[in-house]
Structures are given as C-alpha cells and as structure tokens.
Amino acid sequence: MVQFALNHAWLVPLLPALAFVIIVFLTRPWPRVSSTVSIAAIFSSFVLASSIAYGVFTNPGFIEKPLEYSLRWFGMEGFTVKVGVLLDPTSTMMLFMVSMVAALIQIYSTGYMEGDPQYSVFFSYLSLFAASMLGLVISSNLLQMFVMWELVGLCSFLLIGFYTFKISAREAAKKAFMTTRIGDFGMLLGLLFLQIIFGTLDLTELAQRVPAFEQFGISLGLLTLIAILVFIGPIGKSGQFPLHVWLPDAMEGPTPVSALIHAATMVVAGVYLVGRTLFLFAEVPGAMEVVAFIGAFTALFAATIALTQREIKRILAYSTVSQLGYMMLALGVGSLSAGMFHLWTHAFFKALMFLGAGSVLHALHNKADVWDMGGLIKKMPITGWTFVIGGLAIAGIPPFAGFWSKDEILAVTLQYATHGHSLGYVLFFMATFTAFLTAFYMWRMIFLTFFGKEKPENHPHESPRSMTFPLIVLAGFATLGGLIGTPWANYWSKWIHFGQPHHGEPSIGLMLLSVFLGVAGIGLAYIFYYKDEEKLRVKQLAERYQTLYKISFNKYYVDELYLWFTRTVVDAGAKVLYWFDIHVVDGIIDGMAGFTKVSGRGLRYLQTGKLQTYALVFFLAVLVITVVLAFGNPTSAGILGGGK
Amino acid sequence: MENIYSLIAFVLLSGLVLGSALLVVTLKNLVHSVLWLIVTFIGVAGVFLLLRADFVAAVQVLVYAGAVCIMIAFGVMLVQRTEMAGSNPVNWRFKIAAPLVGGLFIVIGLLTAKAQWVVSGKEVPTQTVENLAPILLQDFVIPFEVAAILLTVALTGALVLVKEVKANGDRS
Amino acid sequence: MATGLNPSYFIALSAALFAIGLYGAISRKNAIAVLIAIELMLTAVNINLVAFNKFLTPEAFIGQIFAIFVITVAAAEVGLGLAIVIAIYRNRKSVNLDDFDWMKW
C-alpha cells in the first residue's frame, strides 16, 4: 500500500479532479450523489496521502534524496518541460495536511450548504480546488506549479463569487482575482528569467544550478531582482502587504470556502512556493530581508487592523493575513522548518476557527457582527469549546499547537538577530508585539461571541453532527499537532529543514516570554470584554483615541487609497488613452479609410469601361516590365530565358 | 540545297502571312478583312507544313480558314446591315498602339536573338497522324473529352445568346 | 540544322504576327474586327508552339497537341464571341466597342 501510494502520488490530485469532472458532467442533478462522490474522492486522496506520509517519514532517505518522477510534457529544440511528482518531507506534509483539511471541510459543507440550490456545483468547485492545490503541492517543476497556482486562483474566484446573486460577492471575487493576478504577473516574469538564465524550471535542477549562478553569467543584483519578482507572486497569493486587500473581502464566499482558502490551500500556496524556492532566496540576502520585513510588517499591520473589526469572519481574515506574515518572516530569516511548522499548525487551528465561525453564522442566520452575539457557548457547547481551543492555540498557550510553532519562529528570529543581523531585533520586536496583539484580538472576539450576556433576540442552536465532527477532529489536531515539533523532541525540523537542521537549545526564557504575551493578551481581553459587562472602558478608549481607532477600523485606508489611485491615476490615464484611441488610433484608421475613399473616387475615372484602353494599358505595362527585366539588370535577363 | 528551298519557302510564306495580316487589320472594309484573314490562315498552314506538322496544318485550314472565317463572315452579315465600305473604322488608340506593338516586336526579337536554343537534332516523324492519335486519345484523352464538352457548351451558349428575344423579354 | 532554319526565325514571325494582331485588337472600333485580330494573335501562338515542337522536342508532339487544343478553344471562343456581339448588337444597335462602356464607374 505504501509503495503503491509512493509510486502513484499523482493520484492524489487526480482523484478530486476526476470527481470534479464526474460531478459536472454526470451527477449534477443529484446533490447527495455529488457530495458523496466528492467526499469519496478527497477521502481516498487523504488515505493515499497518509500512506505517502507514512512511507516518507519512516524512511530517512527521502529527507536527503526526494522521490521524484516525471514525464515529458512538451518541448522544443533545447527546451523541455516535464510534468512530475516531487515527494520530499515538505510536500508530503502539505499533501497530508491539505487533503485532510479539504476532506474535513467537505464533510462540514454537507451540513453547511444543506438545501442550497447550487449544492452540486459547490462540491464540484471544492473538488477542483482541492485538486489544483494538491497538484501544486506535488509539482516537480515551477511551470507545472504555476499552472496549478493559476488554477487555484481560478477556483478561489469561482468560490468567493459563489453567491452570484450578491453584488458584494461578485465584486470580491473580481478583486481577489485581479489582485492576485498582479502578483502572478511578477512571478511569471521571475520564472521566465529563471528559465532563460538557468535553462530549467525543474526544482531539483534549479536547486543545483542557482547556487552557482555566477557560472551562468549573472550578477547578484539580477538574482536579487529575480527572487523579488518571484516573491511578488506569494505576496499576492498569500495576502502580504500591500496586496492583502483581497483576502478580507474574500469572506463573501460561503464559510467553508473561507476556511479552505484561508487555512489550508490558497493562501499557504504562496508560503509553500517561497519554501520551495528557498534555495533561490538563500543565495541573496537582500531578497531574504525583503521577505522577512514584508512578513513581519504584514503580521503587525494586519494584527492592528483586526483589533477593531466587528465581523467575525473579517477578524479571522486579518488574523490569517497576520499569521501568514509570521510564516513569511520565518522563511525570510532562513528557517524553512519554522515557516512550514507554523503553516502546519495554523492550518488546523485556523480551519477550526473558520468552521466554528461558520457554525455560529449558521446558527445566527448570518448575523456577522460580534457585538450582536454573546453567551453562545451555553447553546453551542461543541462549537464554543472547540473555538476556545483554537483561540488558545493561536494565542500561543502551551501545549496547544500554535505555541510551539510561534515559539519556533520567535526563536529563529532571535537567532537571526544575534547572528549579526542587527535589524533582526526590529523583526523580533514586531513579532513579539504581534503575538501579544493576536492573543488580545482573538480573545476579544471569543469573549464577545461566546461569553457574556446572551442576547434575547438570538436563538442559537448547535449545528448538525456533519459540522461538529470536523470541528472536533480539527480541535484534536490544534491541541496535539504541535507536539511533533517541541524543542525537546524536534522531529519536525529533522524532517523539514533547509540547509542544516536547526538545533536550537530549548530557550526557557523565550518560552516564558511567549506564554506571558499570550496570557497578557488574553487577560487584557478578559478585563475589557468579559469583566466589564457594559464594555464602557473600551468605548472610552475608542473615544479618546478616536483617530487611531478609525484608522484601524478602516484598515489604514488601504482600500480607499487603491480606490483613489484607480479613480485618479488609472482613470486619468484611461482618459488620456481614450483620447489617444479616439483621435490617434481611430484617426489613423479613419484617415486610411478616408484616403481609400478619396483616392478611389479619383481613380475610378481611370475605369473608362473601354476594353481596348485596358488592353492598351496592359500591354504597355508588359512592354515596360519586359524591358526592365530584360535590359535593366543583367542578372534578371535569365528570368525571361534570355541569353547570358 | 534543301536549306535554300526551305529558306525561300519561309520567306515567301512569311511575306504572305504578314502582308495579309497587315491588310486584315488595316482595311476599312470588314468583309475584305475577313477574306484576307483566310489568306493569312492558309499562309500559316503553309508555315505548319514547313514545320512538318501536316495534321495541324490540315486542322488549321479546316477550322480556321474554313469554319471560323465563314462564321465571322456570317457574323458580319448579321450585324452590319448598312454599307460595308467604312464598316471597320480605326479609333484614336492606333497612335499609341502602333509604337507599342513595334516596341513589343523589337523586344521579343532582341530577346530571341540573344536566346540560345538547345536544338534537338532529330526530325519530326513523317507520319504525324499515327503518332498524334495515341497521344490525343490515350494520354490526353481527358483533356480531349473536356475540349469536346467545352465546344458543345460554347456552341449551345452561343445559340442561347443569339436566340431571338421577343418584345416582352421572353426568350422562348 | 536540317532545314537551315532555326527557331529564331519562326519566333520572329510569330512575334510579328502577334504584334499585328495586337495592333488590330487595340485600334479597331468594330467588335468583330477585334475578334479577328484576336484570332491572329492565337495563330501566332500556334506558330510558336509548332516551331518549338519541331526544333526542341520533335518526337514528343506536345507542341502539336497544344496547338490543336488552342485551335479548338479558339473556335469555341470565336463562336461565343460572335454570339455575344450579335446579342449586344440587338440591344444597342451598335458594334462599336467604345460604345460598350457601361461597365465603368
């Protein structure tokens, strides 16, 4: 079984793709059949992925020498593109995680989407989404990855805009698509550069060639540019500043979609890509710093926005942006293992929280404002307590999963700082402060939603078992998923690492700091939002620091800035181009047409209708051409058969 | 001696052909033009004989000198019911046409003079018909049949065209 | 040179005949005269074909075959041409080609 799975890893993305085709062409009229097909496919993928994981993680050989097999896809003279499978611990971990979260989300969706007229379509999209993400994960070369990457983008477009009757959903889908396109364009440029310079997009081959980039005749500066171009793709996809704007709006889709996009698949694709191409970034310290700073800044930036948001899914969305920033920070300071570890734990607790939020929205009939909720834990105990586990995990309270990965990131950042990068202290400070903020805003949300006084107008009820089951499984992983990477027994960094495995001594001080920050955040939230029943103090605070509050509530006006930019710069440019089009381009066309018309009007008098005149002109021309050919140019006489 | 004879024959025939052709295109009376056209065609048939193409010469006499010229003569009769003397006037273009055709002749002549011919030393077999028949009826049988169909169609078309049209526009 | 003649003579003859025919085709007013002139031009081409046959490929007979086809087509052409001229004459009471200019702008 294990050997079969290893040799047929391509089946993992293929099965959901097959499910997509089956649903679209066959089972669409029967919703239950569709969802069964879809879940069966993704569950088979999950079983396969588990076997692969077992195979890879029990065999240390795969760590140094990944399993790779590929076929020729297309090619031409001196250029071949292969399509293949690359299995190393990183991709195996992703395969396992993505297929599992996707399977849980699909199970959850059977409850959440119950009775939706587009039920089958929804499952076909979910299948396609899972297929493209799994395909991205196992890709052995960057072009294949890019294709899957775009497919992921397409699926996110379809799913965010799933409620096509909602204008805001349609707009959000467009926004997501276009914003990520900006990033993809940069990335495509980067890939083209790589192909042109190194002559391959194969990951293993590139990993061998890039360190010797000087032999390929390029300078460090150009390599930095390439790395940054490639990084623009993940900026768009993983919602890093300044292309994060699509991500919160993507909440317009159905909640399972939000969970899928924001926890397991789309947004982590960017982090995964950076992880995959870390050999490129590792060569250029400049690009690494960019990655680290964008990551750290995004983390802090999004966390401050999340402080004041009111919609439950929006808070989670900004928290996702913030956590993705963490992952980027970890990669930026050179630790693949910490970044991937956080990706792993985050996938579980964030999926858990999104699904929990979905459960709440389901119960409250899509009332999204946390201030209108309260005391839900009494009526919805499973949702509530699993959500609390998620909150503890993200706040970094041991032994929950988030603690270990966050601690790992803080540790590597500190290590980076102490190893001669003085700017690393800034990064470290940003990261720690973000950790505090994260705990605070998460628990603000939890206290407001699940604790406190019940609102009489709400009539919540616990969700069906199909929805609570995934919550419980995910809560289990959010609790225990981090134990494979504790500093005392760090299996994780033994398996997944870039360069030398990380052998940091467990730093008790750092852990204490981390725990203290988490507890402080939760405590502060407790004081403001639980003890203070009328929430007077926070209202006073908001009054006193009105400007700050407004800036945060309005997300630093980034959307408005972009809107202003489009309205003024882009529209003005468009006006100029419009003028150019009307007067110059159309002018040329009209001029040509006019010239034809006028010249035709003049020339038509040559058409006398008298046959003999035509013959006369014809033979005059024959005479002239013959003379020119025969006597004008000595070499051309041969055309007419004339002599030498 | 044969060379001299054939050269004399060529010169005489050329004189006949070109002289009569000139008369064809310059005479004012169209009927006279047609008559001189017969002479021209017969002269060309002579040239064909000189070239050992007796079958073609016979066809030339039969088709051109016989059928075509008679047909043209009938055409002239059908369209020209007034006096014939000035039936073939010249238009203004002859002033340009004369130097044009002169130039054309000179150019072709010069190019011909420069040309080097790869002359085959062999002679045309004396029995041309026996040699032509298999080519025409075996190798080229499809073009031959197509030519037959073409002739039929052309003559049917001619009939349709010249059919008397009644006053109401009805062609029947 | 069995006959003492060479292709150049015949081509010159053909060219002269062609030129005369062309002159007639361009300069005569009467449509039937133009048809006659075109016949002259076709005949000139036949002389060429037969001469090439004689001098260049005497045993293949291609030139003669071609000449026969040209004669066939010329016969068809003159028949149709005359029919057209007659039909036009019926409508227009004229055979002057310069009057047949209603295909102009």
PDB file of N, CA and C in Angstrom, chain A residues 526-570:
ATOM      1  N   TYR A 526      -9.893  39.784  28.638  1.00  0.00           N
ATOM      2  CA  TYR A 526     -10.793  39.379  29.709  1.00  0.00           C
ATOM      3  C   TYR A 526     -11.274  40.598  30.495  1.00  0.00           C
ATOM      4  N   ILE A 527     -10.313  41.480  30.813  1.00  0.00           N
ATOM      5  CA  ILE A 527     -10.677  42.664  31.586  1.00  0.00           C
ATOM      6  C   ILE A 527     -11.619  43.556  30.795  1.00  0.00           C
ATOM      7  N   PHE A 528     -11.287  43.779  29.554  1.00  0.00           N
ATOM      8  CA  PHE A 528     -12.068  44.737  28.755  1.00  0.00           C
ATOM      9  C   PHE A 528     -13.425  44.191  28.341  1.00  0.00           C
ATOM     10  N   TYR A 529     -13.450  42.917  27.959  1.00  0.00           N
ATOM     11  CA  TYR A 529     -14.649  42.435  27.274  1.00  0.00           C
ATOM     12  C   TYR A 529     -15.447  41.426  28.078  1.00  0.00           C
ATOM     13  N   TYR A 530     -14.922  40.974  29.220  1.00  0.00           N
ATOM     14  CA  TYR A 530     -15.711  39.995  29.984  1.00  0.00           C
ATOM     15  C   TYR A 530     -16.103  40.584  31.329  1.00  0.00           C
ATOM     16  N   LYS A 531     -15.100  41.079  32.054  1.00  0.00           N
ATOM     17  CA  LYS A 531     -15.392  41.661  33.360  1.00  0.00           C
ATOM     18  C   LYS A 531     -16.295  42.883  33.211  1.00  0.00           C
ATOM     19  N   ASP A 532     -15.925  43.695  32.266  1.00  0.00           N
ATOM     20  CA  ASP A 532     -16.618  44.953  32.063  1.00  0.00           C
ATOM     21  C   ASP A 532     -17.867  44.679  31.214  1.00  0.00           C
ATOM     22  N   GLU A 533     -18.979  44.409  31.895  1.00  0.00           N
ATOM     23  CA  GLU A 533     -20.131  43.900  31.172  1.00  0.00           C
ATOM     24  C   GLU A 533     -20.671  44.874  30.140  1.00  0.00           C
ATOM     25  N   GLU A 534     -20.585  46.162  30.480  1.00  0.00           N
ATOM     26  CA  GLU A 534     -21.144  47.136  29.545  1.00  0.00           C
ATOM     27  C   GLU A 534     -20.104  47.600  28.531  1.00  0.00           C
ATOM     28  N   LYS A 535     -18.922  47.076  28.645  1.00  0.00           N
ATOM     29  CA  LYS A 535     -17.803  47.428  27.741  1.00  0.00           C
ATOM     30  C   LYS A 535     -17.542  48.940  27.753  1.00  0.00           C
ATOM     31  N   LEU A 536     -17.715  49.561  28.936  1.00  0.00           N
ATOM     32  CA  LEU A 536     -17.564  51.019  28.996  1.00  0.00           C
ATOM     33  C   LEU A 536     -16.136  51.442  28.719  1.00  0.00           C
ATOM     34  N   ARG A 537     -15.200  50.679  29.301  1.00  0.00           N
ATOM     35  CA  ARG A 537     -13.813  51.119  29.206  1.00  0.00           C
ATOM     36  C   ARG A 537     -13.312  51.145  27.764  1.00  0.00           C
ATOM     37  N   VAL A 538     -13.679  50.089  27.026  1.00  0.00           N
ATOM     38  CA  VAL A 538     -13.199  50.094  25.631  1.00  0.00           C
ATOM     39  C   VAL A 538     -13.857  51.209  24.845  1.00  0.00           C
ATOM     40  N   LYS A 539     -15.124  51.490  25.175  1.00  0.00           N
ATOM     41  CA  LYS A 539     -15.774  52.572  24.439  1.00  0.00           C
ATOM     42  C   LYS A 539     -15.085  53.891  24.739  1.00  0.00           C
ATOM     43  N   GLN A 540     -14.736  54.060  26.038  1.00  0.00           N
ATOM     44  CA  GLN A 540     -14.000  55.276  26.404  1.00  0.00           C
ATOM     45  C   GLN A 540     -12.681  55.364  25.643  1.00  0.00           C
ATOM     46  N   LEU A 541     -11.993  54.215  25.618  1.00  0.00           N
ATOM     47  CA  LEU A 541     -10.702  54.193  24.922  1.00  0.00           C
ATOM     48  C   LEU A 541     -10.871  54.578  23.467  1.00  0.00           C
ATOM     49  N   ALA A 542     -11.880  54.002  22.862  1.00  0.00           N
ATOM     50  CA  ALA A 542     -12.116  54.284  21.450  1.00  0.00           C
ATOM     51  C   ALA A 542     -12.421  55.758  21.238  1.00  0.00           C
ATOM     52  N   GLU A 543     -13.152  56.335  22.213  1.00  0.00           N
ATOM     53  CA  GLU A 543     -13.459  57.771  22.110  1.00  0.00           C
ATOM     54  C   GLU A 543     -12.176  58.593  22.207  1.00  0.00           C
ATOM     55  N   ARG A 544     -11.373  58.212  23.191  1.00  0.00           N
ATOM     56  CA  ARG A 544     -10.196  59.025  23.476  1.00  0.00           C
ATOM     57  C   ARG A 544      -9.208  58.981  22.308  1.00  0.00           C
ATOM     58  N   TYR A 545      -9.005  57.764  21.779  1.00  0.00           N
ATOM     59  CA  TYR A 545      -8.058  57.649  20.655  1.00  0.00           C
ATOM     60  C   TYR A 545      -8.838  57.450  19.363  1.00  0.00           C
ATOM     61  N   GLN A 546      -9.722  58.427  19.142  1.00  0.00           N
ATOM     62  CA  GLN A 546     -10.636  58.269  18.018  1.00  0.00           C
ATOM     63  C   GLN A 546      -9.912  58.060  16.685  1.00  0.00           C
ATOM     64  N   THR A 547      -8.876  58.890  16.462  1.00  0.00           N
ATOM     65  CA  THR A 547      -8.173  58.784  15.180  1.00  0.00           C
ATOM     66  C   THR A 547      -7.573  57.401  14.995  1.00  0.00           C
ATOM     67  N   LEU A 548      -6.884  56.942  16.037  1.00  0.00           N
ATOM     68  CA  LEU A 548      -6.266  55.620  15.919  1.00  0.00           C
ATOM     69  C   LEU A 548      -7.323  54.573  15.648  1.00  0.00           C
ATOM     70  N   TYR A 549      -8.419  54.676  16.395  1.00  0.00           N
ATOM     71  CA  TYR A 549      -9.488  53.701  16.240  1.00  0.00           C
ATOM     72  C   TYR A 549     -10.003  53.700  14.815  1.00  0.00           C
ATOM     73  N   LYS A 550     -10.198  54.917  14.313  1.00  0.00           N
ATOM     74  CA  LYS A 550     -10.758  54.988  12.956  1.00  0.00           C
ATOM     75  C   LYS A 550      -9.787  54.444  11.918  1.00  0.00           C
ATOM     76  N   ILE A 551      -8.515  54.765  12.112  1.00  0.00           N
ATOM     77  CA  ILE A 551      -7.527  54.261  11.151  1.00  0.00           C
ATOM     78  C   ILE A 551      -7.537  52.747  11.131  1.00  0.00           C
ATOM     79  N   SER A 552      -7.557  52.178  12.325  1.00  0.00           N
ATOM     80  CA  SER A 552      -7.547  50.724  12.399  1.00  0.00           C
ATOM     81  C   SER A 552      -8.840  50.150  11.844  1.00  0.00           C
ATOM     82  N   PHE A 553      -9.979  50.763  12.234  1.00  0.00           N
ATOM     83  CA  PHE A 553     -11.259  50.238  11.788  1.00  0.00           C
ATOM     84  C   PHE A 553     -11.383  50.297  10.272  1.00  0.00           C
ATOM     85  N   ASN A 554     -10.809  51.340   9.696  1.00  0.00           N
ATOM     86  CA  ASN A 554     -10.879  51.480   8.242  1.00  0.00           C
ATOM     87  C   ASN A 554      -9.685  50.866   7.536  1.00  0.00           C
ATOM     88  N   LYS A 555      -9.007  49.992   8.234  1.00  0.00           N
ATOM     89  CA  LYS A 555      -7.903  49.198   7.650  1.00  0.00           C
ATOM     90  C   LYS A 555      -6.828  50.074   7.039  1.00  0.00           C
ATOM     91  N   TYR A 556      -6.488  51.131   7.747  1.00  0.00           N
ATOM     92  CA  TYR A 556      -5.432  52.055   7.283  1.00  0.00           C
ATOM     93  C   TYR A 556      -5.769  52.680   5.942  1.00  0.00           C
ATOM     94  N   TYR A 557      -7.009  52.622   5.601  1.00  0.00           N
ATOM     95  CA  TYR A 557      -7.477  53.260   4.356  1.00  0.00           C
ATOM     96  C   TYR A 557      -6.752  52.730   3.120  1.00  0.00           C
ATOM     97  N   VAL A 558      -6.244  51.503   3.217  1.00  0.00           N
ATOM     98  CA  VAL A 558      -5.520  50.985   2.052  1.00  0.00           C
ATOM     99  C   VAL A 558      -6.472  50.825   0.873  1.00  0.00           C
ATOM    100  N   ASP A 559      -7.658  50.282   1.162  1.00  0.00           N
ATOM    101  CA  ASP A 559      -8.633  50.131   0.080  1.00  0.00           C
ATOM    102  C   ASP A 559      -8.986  51.466  -0.535  1.00  0.00           C
ATOM    103  N   GLU A 560      -9.175  52.445   0.369  1.00  0.00           N
ATOM    104  CA  GLU A 560      -9.528  53.773  -0.127  1.00  0.00           C
ATOM    105  C   GLU A 560      -8.392  54.348  -0.964  1.00  0.00           C
ATOM    106  N   LEU A 561      -7.161  54.053  -0.504  1.00  0.00           N
ATOM    107  CA  LEU A 561      -6.006  54.543  -1.256  1.00  0.00           C
ATOM    108  C   LEU A 561      -5.990  53.934  -2.658  1.00  0.00           C
ATOM    109  N   TYR A 562      -6.241  52.623  -2.690  1.00  0.00           N
ATOM    110  CA  TYR A 562      -6.247  51.973  -4.004  1.00  0.00           C
ATOM    111  C   TYR A 562      -7.366  52.540  -4.861  1.00  0.00           C
ATOM    112  N   LEU A 563      -8.518  52.761  -4.181  1.00  0.00           N
ATOM    113  CA  LEU A 563      -9.661  53.296  -4.917  1.00  0.00           C
ATOM    114  C   LEU A 563      -9.326  54.674  -5.464  1.00  0.00           C
ATOM    115  N   TRP A 564      -8.694  55.470  -4.580  1.00  0.00           N
ATOM    116  CA  TRP A 564      -8.296  56.810  -5.019  1.00  0.00           C
ATOM    117  C   TRP A 564      -7.331  56.696  -6.182  1.00  0.00           C
ATOM    118  N   PHE A 565      -6.405  55.755  -6.031  1.00  0.00           N
ATOM    119  CA  PHE A 565      -5.402  55.578  -7.083  1.00  0.00           C
ATOM    120  C   PHE A 565      -6.076  55.222  -8.403  1.00  0.00           C
ATOM    121  N   THR A 566      -7.017  54.264  -8.334  1.00  0.00           N
ATOM    122  CA  THR A 566      -7.688  53.912  -9.589  1.00  0.00           C
ATOM    123  C   THR A 566      -8.498  55.080 -10.114  1.00  0.00           C
ATOM    124  N   ARG A 567      -9.199  55.775  -9.186  1.00  0.00           N
ATOM    125  CA  ARG A 567     -10.070  56.852  -9.662  1.00  0.00           C
ATOM    126  C   ARG A 567      -9.260  57.951 -10.322  1.00  0.00           C
ATOM    127  N   THR A 568      -8.165  58.340  -9.670  1.00  0.00           N
ATOM    128  CA  THR A 568      -7.426  59.478 -10.213  1.00  0.00           C
ATOM    129  C   THR A 568      -6.422  59.035 -11.257  1.00  0.00           C
ATOM    130  N   VAL A 569      -5.443  58.226 -10.819  1.00  0.00           N
ATOM    131  CA  VAL A 569      -4.342  57.936 -11.741  1.00  0.00           C
ATOM    132  C   VAL A 569      -4.797  57.048 -12.885  1.00  0.00           C
ATOM    133  N   VAL A 570      -5.418  55.912 -12.525  1.00  0.00           N
ATOM    134  CA  VAL A 570      -5.758  54.963 -13.585  1.00  0.00           C
ATOM    135  C   VAL A 570      -6.818  55.547 -14.510  1.00  0.00           C
TER     136      VAL A 570
END
